[in-house]
C-alpha positions as semicolon CSV with decimal commas, in nm:
position;residue;x (nm);y (nm);z (nm)
1;X;0,000;0,000;0,000
2;X;0,138;0,342;-0,093
3;X;0,120;0,661;0,111
4;X;0,115;0,989;-0,082
5;X;0,191;1,327;0,069
6;X;0,180;1,644;-0,141
7;X;0,179;2,021;-0,095
8;X;0,066;2,094;-0,452
9;X;-0,289;2,190;-0,346
10;X;-0,171;2,440;-0,084
11;X;-0,094;2,810;-0,131
12;X;0,281;2,873;-0,155
13;X;0,278;3,050;0,184
14;X;0,150;2,736;0,358
15;X;0,377;2,483;0,192
16;X;0,679;2,527;0,419
17;X;0,511;2,416;0,741
18;X;0,325;2,130;0,573
19;X;0,644;2,008;0,403
20;X;0,842;2,018;0,728
21;X;0,575;1,805;0,892
22;X;0,564;1,559;0,598
23;X;0,941;1,508;0,589
24;X;0,970;1,449;0,964
25;X;0,674;1,212;0,963
26;X;0,806;1,010;0,668
27;X;1,164;0,976;0,788
28;X;1,285;1,101;1,126
29;X;1,244;1,436;1,302
30;X;1,437;1,690;1,093
31;X;1,473;2,064;1,063
32;X;1,378;2,176;0,713
33;X;1,450;2,520;0,567
34;X;1,312;2,594;0,220
35;X;1,532;2,817;0,004
36;X;1,264;2,966;-0,223
37;X;1,055;3,271;-0,140
38;X;0,756;3,096;-0,298
39;X;0,820;2,726;-0,224
40;X;0,768;2,482;-0,509
41;X;0,522;2,195;-0,456
42;X;0,669;1,885;-0,295
43;X;0,553;1,525;-0,293
44;X;0,643;1,199;-0,118
45;X;0,519;0,858;-0,230
46;X;0,606;0,576;0,010
47;X;0,586;0,196;0,017
48;X;0,684;-0,037;0,299
49;X;0,854;-0,376;0,260
50;X;0,889;-0,522;0,607
51;X;1,100;-0,278;0,808
52;X;1,226;-0,106;0,491
53;X;1,042;0,208;0,386
54;X;1,093;0,322;0,028
55;X;1,000;0,680;-0,061
56;X;1,025;0,883;-0,378
57;X;1,068;1,251;-0,295
58;X;1,035;1,551;-0,527
59;X;1,063;1,914;-0,414
60;X;1,245;2,243;-0,456
61;X;1,568;2,379;-0,301
62;X;1,606;2,327;0,074
63;X;1,839;2,248;0,363
64;X;1,765;1,952;0,591
65;X;1,943;1,915;0,928
66;X;1,952;1,652;1,199
67;X;2,049;1,845;1,513
68;X;2,160;1,738;1,862
69;X;1,825;1,854;1,994
70;X;1,634;1,624;1,759
71;X;1,869;1,330;1,822
72;X;1,820;1,366;2,199
73;X;1,442;1,398;2,163
74;X;1,400;1,110;1,921
75;X;1,658;0,858;2,043
76;X;1,596;0,614;1,756
77;X;1,867;0,479;1,528
78;X;1,778;0,466;1,160
79;X;1,981;0,463;0,842
80;X;1,874;0,635;0,522
81;X;2,012;0,537;0,184
82;X;1,938;0,805;-0,076
83;X;1,952;0,727;-0,448
84;X;1,974;1,058;-0,634
85;X;1,758;1,079;-0,948
86;X;1,762;1,446;-1,045
87;X;1,957;1,741;-0,910
88;X;2,256;1,726;-0,676
89;X;2,282;1,725;-0,298
90;X;2,565;1,834;-0,071
91;X;2,582;1,602;0,230
92;X;2,777;1,642;0,553
93;X;2,830;1,386;0,831
94;X;3,114;1,247;1,043
95;X;3,354;1,520;0,932
96;X;3,303;1,457;0,559
97;X;3,130;1,647;0,284
98;X;3,027;1,489;-0,046
99;X;2,836;1,598;-0,353
100;X;2,581;1,335;-0,455
101;X;2,492;1,363;-0,823
102;X;2,231;1,185;-1,037
103;X;2,295;0,810;-1,036
104;X;2,493;0,823;-0,708
105;X;2,372;0,704;-0,369
106;X;2,477;0,781;-0,014
107;X;2,411;0,687;0,348
108;X;2,306;0,895;0,649
109;X;2,291;0,782;1,013
110;X;2,014;0,937;1,228
111;X;2,208;0,883;1,552
112;X;2,462;1,153;1,460
113;X;2,454;1,506;1,325
114;X;2,407;1,543;0,952
115;X;2,313;1,811;0,703
116;X;2,193;1,800;0,343
117;X;2,160;2,094;0,107
118;X;1,999;2,090;-0,238
119;X;2,004;2,417;-0,433
120;X;1,785;2,316;-0,727
121;X;1,468;2,117;-0,785
122;X;1,539;1,751;-0,712
123;X;1,406;1,399;-0,710
124;X;1,549;1,110;-0,511
125;X;1,446;0,768;-0,382
126;X;1,520;0,698;-0,017
127;X;1,540;0,370;0,171
128;X;1,478;0,413;0,544
129;X;1,538;0,125;0,787
130;X;1,645;0,050;1,148
131;X;2,021;0,056;1,208
132;X;2,006;-0,291;1,365
133;X;1,891;-0,441;1,032
134;X;2,225;-0,366;0,864
135;X;2,484;-0,614;0,990
136;X;2,805;-0,411;0,970
137;X;3,047;-0,282;1,230
138;X;2,989;0,071;1,362
139;X;3,336;0,189;1,264
140;X;3,285;0,061;0,909
141;X;2,951;0,239;0,882
142;X;3,100;0,566;1,010
143;X;3,364;0,542;0,738
144;X;3,108;0,553;0,454
145;X;2,846;0,808;0,565
146;X;2,841;1,124;0,352
147;X;3,022;0,931;0,076
148;X;2,916;0,929;-0,288
149;X;2,878;0,572;-0,415
150;X;2,883;0,577;-0,793
151;X;2,599;0,384;-0,951
152;X;2,792;0,350;-1,276
153;X;3,074;0,107;-1,200
154;X;3,202;-0,166;-0,973
155;X;3,023;-0,317;-0,674
156;X;2,835;0,007;-0,603
157;X;2,671;-0,017;-0,947
158;X;2,541;-0,367;-0,864
159;X;2,403;-0,249;-0,531
160;X;2,252;0,069;-0,677
161;X;2,086;-0,123;-0,958
162;X;1,926;-0,366;-0,714
163;X;1,791;-0,088;-0,490
164;X;1,655;0,099;-0,793
165;X;1,480;-0,215;-0,918
166;X;1,335;-0,280;-0,573
167;X;1,190;0,072;-0,566
168;X;1,027;0,022;-0,907
169;X;0,861;-0,303;-0,805
170;X;0,778;-0,219;-0,442
171;X;0,412;-0,148;-0,516
172;X;0,364;-0,488;-0,684
173;X;0,522;-0,719;-0,425
174;X;0,322;-0,911;-0,166
175;X;0,422;-0,886;0,199
176;X;0,630;-1,204;0,211
177;X;0,821;-1,142;-0,113
178;X;0,873;-0,779;-0,016
179;X;1,041;-0,874;0,312
180;X;1,267;-1,122;0,136
181;X;1,376;-0,877;-0,133
182;X;1,431;-0,604;0,126
183;X;1,653;-0,838;0,329
184;X;1,855;-0,916;0,017
185;X;1,899;-0,543;-0,049
186;X;2,045;-0,487;0,297
187;X;2,271;-0,790;0,261
188;X;2,409;-0,641;-0,063
189;X;2,463;-0,306;0,109
190;X;2,649;-0,480;0,392
191;X;2,871;-0,656;0,136
192;X;2,954;-0,321;-0,023
193;X;3,044;-0,160;0,311
194;X;3,256;-0,459;0,412
195;X;3,435;-0,444;0,078
196;X;3,509;-0,073;0,121
197;X;3,649;-0,140;0,467
198;X;3,876;-0,417;0,336
199;X;3,708;-0,693;0,536
200;X;3,705;-0,925;0,238
201;X;4,084;-0,956;0,251
202;X;4,131;-1,318;0,359
203;X;4,392;-1,393;0,621
204;X;4,438;-1,766;0,559
205;X;4,627;-1,877;0,247
206;X;4,372;-2,152;0,183
207;X;4,095;-1,890;0,169
208;X;4,284;-1,694;-0,094
209;X;4,347;-2,012;-0,293
210;X;3,977;-2,101;-0,293
211;X;3,886;-1,749;-0,400
212;X;4,140;-1,760;-0,681
213;X;3,992;-2,086;-0,811
214;X;3,647;-1,927;-0,827
215;X;3,783;-1,620;-1,002
216;X;3,970;-1,829;-1,259
217;X;3,660;-2,034;-1,328
218;X;3,464;-1,714;-1,390
219;X;3,733;-1,588;-1,629
220;X;3,742;-1,914;-1,822
221;X;3,366;-1,903;-1,868
222;X;3,385;-1,550;-2,007
223;X;3,702;-1,564;-2,218
224;X;3,507;-1,498;-2,538
225;X;3,392;-1,159;-2,406
226;X;3,630;-0,888;-2,534
227;X;3,511;-0,663;-2,250
228;X;3,641;-0,899;-1,983
229;X;3,859;-0,681;-1,759
230;X;3,965;-0,655;-1,392
231;X;3,690;-0,406;-1,287
232;X;3,414;-0,633;-1,416
233;X;3,575;-0,946;-1,273
234;X;3,617;-0,783;-0,931
235;X;3,260;-0,654;-0,930
236;X;3,126;-1,001;-1,011
237;X;3,296;-1,133;-0,695
238;X;3,225;-0,834;-0,469
239;X;3,591;-0,755;-0,420
240;X;3,813;-0,459;-0,498
241;X;4,026;-0,447;-0,811
242;X;4,328;-0,407;-0,587
243;X;4,256;-0,734;-0,408
244;X;4,192;-0,912;-0,739
245;X;4,542;-0,813;-0,853
246;X;4,682;-0,927;-0,519
247;X;4,537;-1,277;-0,571
248;X;4,722;-1,317;-0,900
249;X;5,044;-1,159;-0,774
250;X;5,086;-1,461;-0,548
251;X;5,133;-1,668;-0,868
252;X;5,375;-1,419;-1,022
253;X;5,137;-1,311;-1,298
254;X;4,897;-1,023;-1,358
255;X;4,527;-1,066;-1,425
256;X;4,572;-0,945;-1,782
257;X;4,861;-1,182;-1,847
258;X;4,662;-1,479;-1,719
259;X;4,362;-1,393;-1,938
260;X;4,586;-1,347;-2,243
261;X;4,759;-1,680;-2,184
262;X;4,428;-1,864;-2,158
263;X;4,299;-1,705;-2,477
264;X;4,618;-1,778;-2,669
265;X;4,613;-2,145;-2,565
266;X;4,262;-2,187;-2,696
267;X;4,339;-2,002;-3,016
268;X;4,645;-2,219;-3,076
269;X;4,435;-2,532;-3,034
270;X;4,150;-2,410;-3,256
271;X;4,380;-2,297;-3,535
272;X;4,469;-2,662;-3,593
273;X;4,102;-2,747;-3,642
274;X;4,059;-2,530;-3,952
275;X;4,004;-2,745;-4,265
276;X;4,206;-2,504;-4,483
277;X;4,564;-2,406;-4,387
278;X;4,604;-2,031;-4,344
279;X;4,234;-1,951;-4,321
280;X;4,018;-1,841;-4,029
281;X;4,286;-1,679;-3,814
282;X;4,088;-1,360;-3,748
283;X;3,769;-1,555;-3,675
284;X;3,945;-1,777;-3,420
285;X;4,096;-1,471;-3,253
286;X;3,756;-1,303;-3,227
287;X;3,595;-1,618;-3,088
288;X;3,826;-1,598;-2,787
289;X;3,792;-1,228;-2,713
290;X;4,073;-1,072;-2,920
291;X;3,919;-0,759;-3,071
292;X;4,226;-0,666;-3,278
293;X;4,377;-0,918;-3,523
294;X;4,710;-0,734;-3,523
295;X;4,727;-0,739;-3,143
296;X;4,646;-1,110;-3,148
297;X;4,924;-1,182;-3,399
298;X;5,182;-0,992;-3,195
299;X;5,077;-1,164;-2,872
300;X;5,080;-1,508;-3,039
301;X;5,428;-1,457;-3,184
302;X;5,562;-1,330;-2,852
303;X;5,424;-1,637;-2,673
304;X;5,513;-1,911;-2,922
305;X;5,784;-1,770;-3,149
306;X;5,573;-1,805;-3,464
307;X;5,280;-1,629;-3,626
308;X;4,927;-1,772;-3,600
309;X;4,920;-1,841;-3,974
310;X;5,257;-2,019;-3,967
311;X;5,151;-2,228;-3,672
312;X;4,828;-2,323;-3,844
313;X;4,993;-2,418;-4,174
314;X;5,278;-2,613;-4,017
315;X;5,048;-2,785;-3,774
316;X;4,802;-2,895;-4,042
317;X;5,080;-3,027;-4,264
318;X;5,240;-3,216;-3,976
319;X;5,539;-2,983;-3,938
320;X;5,602;-2,857;-3,589
321;X;5,269;-2,973;-3,453
322;X;5,273;-3,098;-3,096
323;X;5,031;-3,196;-2,824
324;X;5,055;-2,861;-2,648
325;X;5,318;-2,970;-2,396
326;X;5,668;-2,837;-2,361
327;X;5,591;-2,488;-2,494
328;X;5,712;-2,186;-2,310
329;X;5,384;-2,108;-2,142
330;X;5,480;-2,378;-1,891
331;X;5,256;-2,407;-1,585
332;X;5,181;-2,036;-1,556
333;X;4,829;-2,087;-1,690
334;X;4,717;-2,235;-1,362
335;X;4,441;-2,431;-1,536
336;X;4,485;-2,749;-1,335
337;X;4,203;-2,679;-1,092
338;X;3,959;-2,592;-1,369
339;X;4,042;-2,819;-1,662
340;X;3,678;-2,896;-1,732
341;X;3,586;-2,530;-1,759
342;X;3,893;-2,459;-1,969
343;X;3,781;-2,706;-2,234
344;X;3,448;-2,533;-2,285
345;X;3,390;-2,338;-2,604
346;X;3,175;-2,024;-2,621
347;X;2,811;-2,131;-2,611
348;X;2,893;-2,462;-2,440
349;X;2,768;-2,594;-2,106
350;X;2,982;-2,352;-1,902
351;X;2,763;-2,066;-2,023
352;X;2,444;-2,215;-1,881
353;X;2,308;-2,013;-1,585
């Protein structure tokens, strides 16, 4: 069920008091100061999914403050995630100040002082929930308030997309499904905060080894994608790009080098399957994620000491062909733990969801 609050039907002179009341009733007690002489109409449309309240807010320029007086009077601990849709907001809390632009989201904690200023007409979606529902450490939460999380890349993009989708569907979910989806949203937010605080850095070597196996399996299943790159790989595993590189450094190889080696090995194998010597080199390269034929040829020659075309011709005529052992790629591929996945071709079983 949705709750709609609006000041559109009121004279401009009466909108300020009504808006102040609406904001404090929807969220937490707040001081609101409108910045227009004749305040623009404002509206709030809210849905509730369990303990999570989702509200879409549209209004004109204003300053919103959570003061010591209101904190002492209210005494409740809530968190508010704000997903900015239109306009920009300047947020202050815990000694930080951040500008939140369209597509960004941020967190505010009602138990401490905060201030938000918007100087133009705006629209945002807020997610308001009890602090106890978010399972993160207090010091980690304090480190990310008044911080702009970009909704365009990395783990934050995954979290922002989920929250935005939840807001769109909130009015169509039954009570049980709504609670489940809301719990998932807060779990994703907790993952993001833990990642930012570095709590995903494993201490035990066996934990790192298991993580590396999962990452390699993911890479092998997406080798044909020319857009496969460290930021996307890290985001898919809810880890930082820095930690992803650290995993591979333990094997003395970079992420890019490992991907290139895997692609080259599969290209070398597939070149020998062509029915006509010297044909299909560019197609094989593209099928394993090499967007540039010239780059592929240089990388192939650097790895194997021959061009792709020479390898294909000599291999098909029986000259210089081998079973893939003894070349100078050695054991650096690290495929042993994922041989089955490595043998998959694009479109094969490894691509099934």
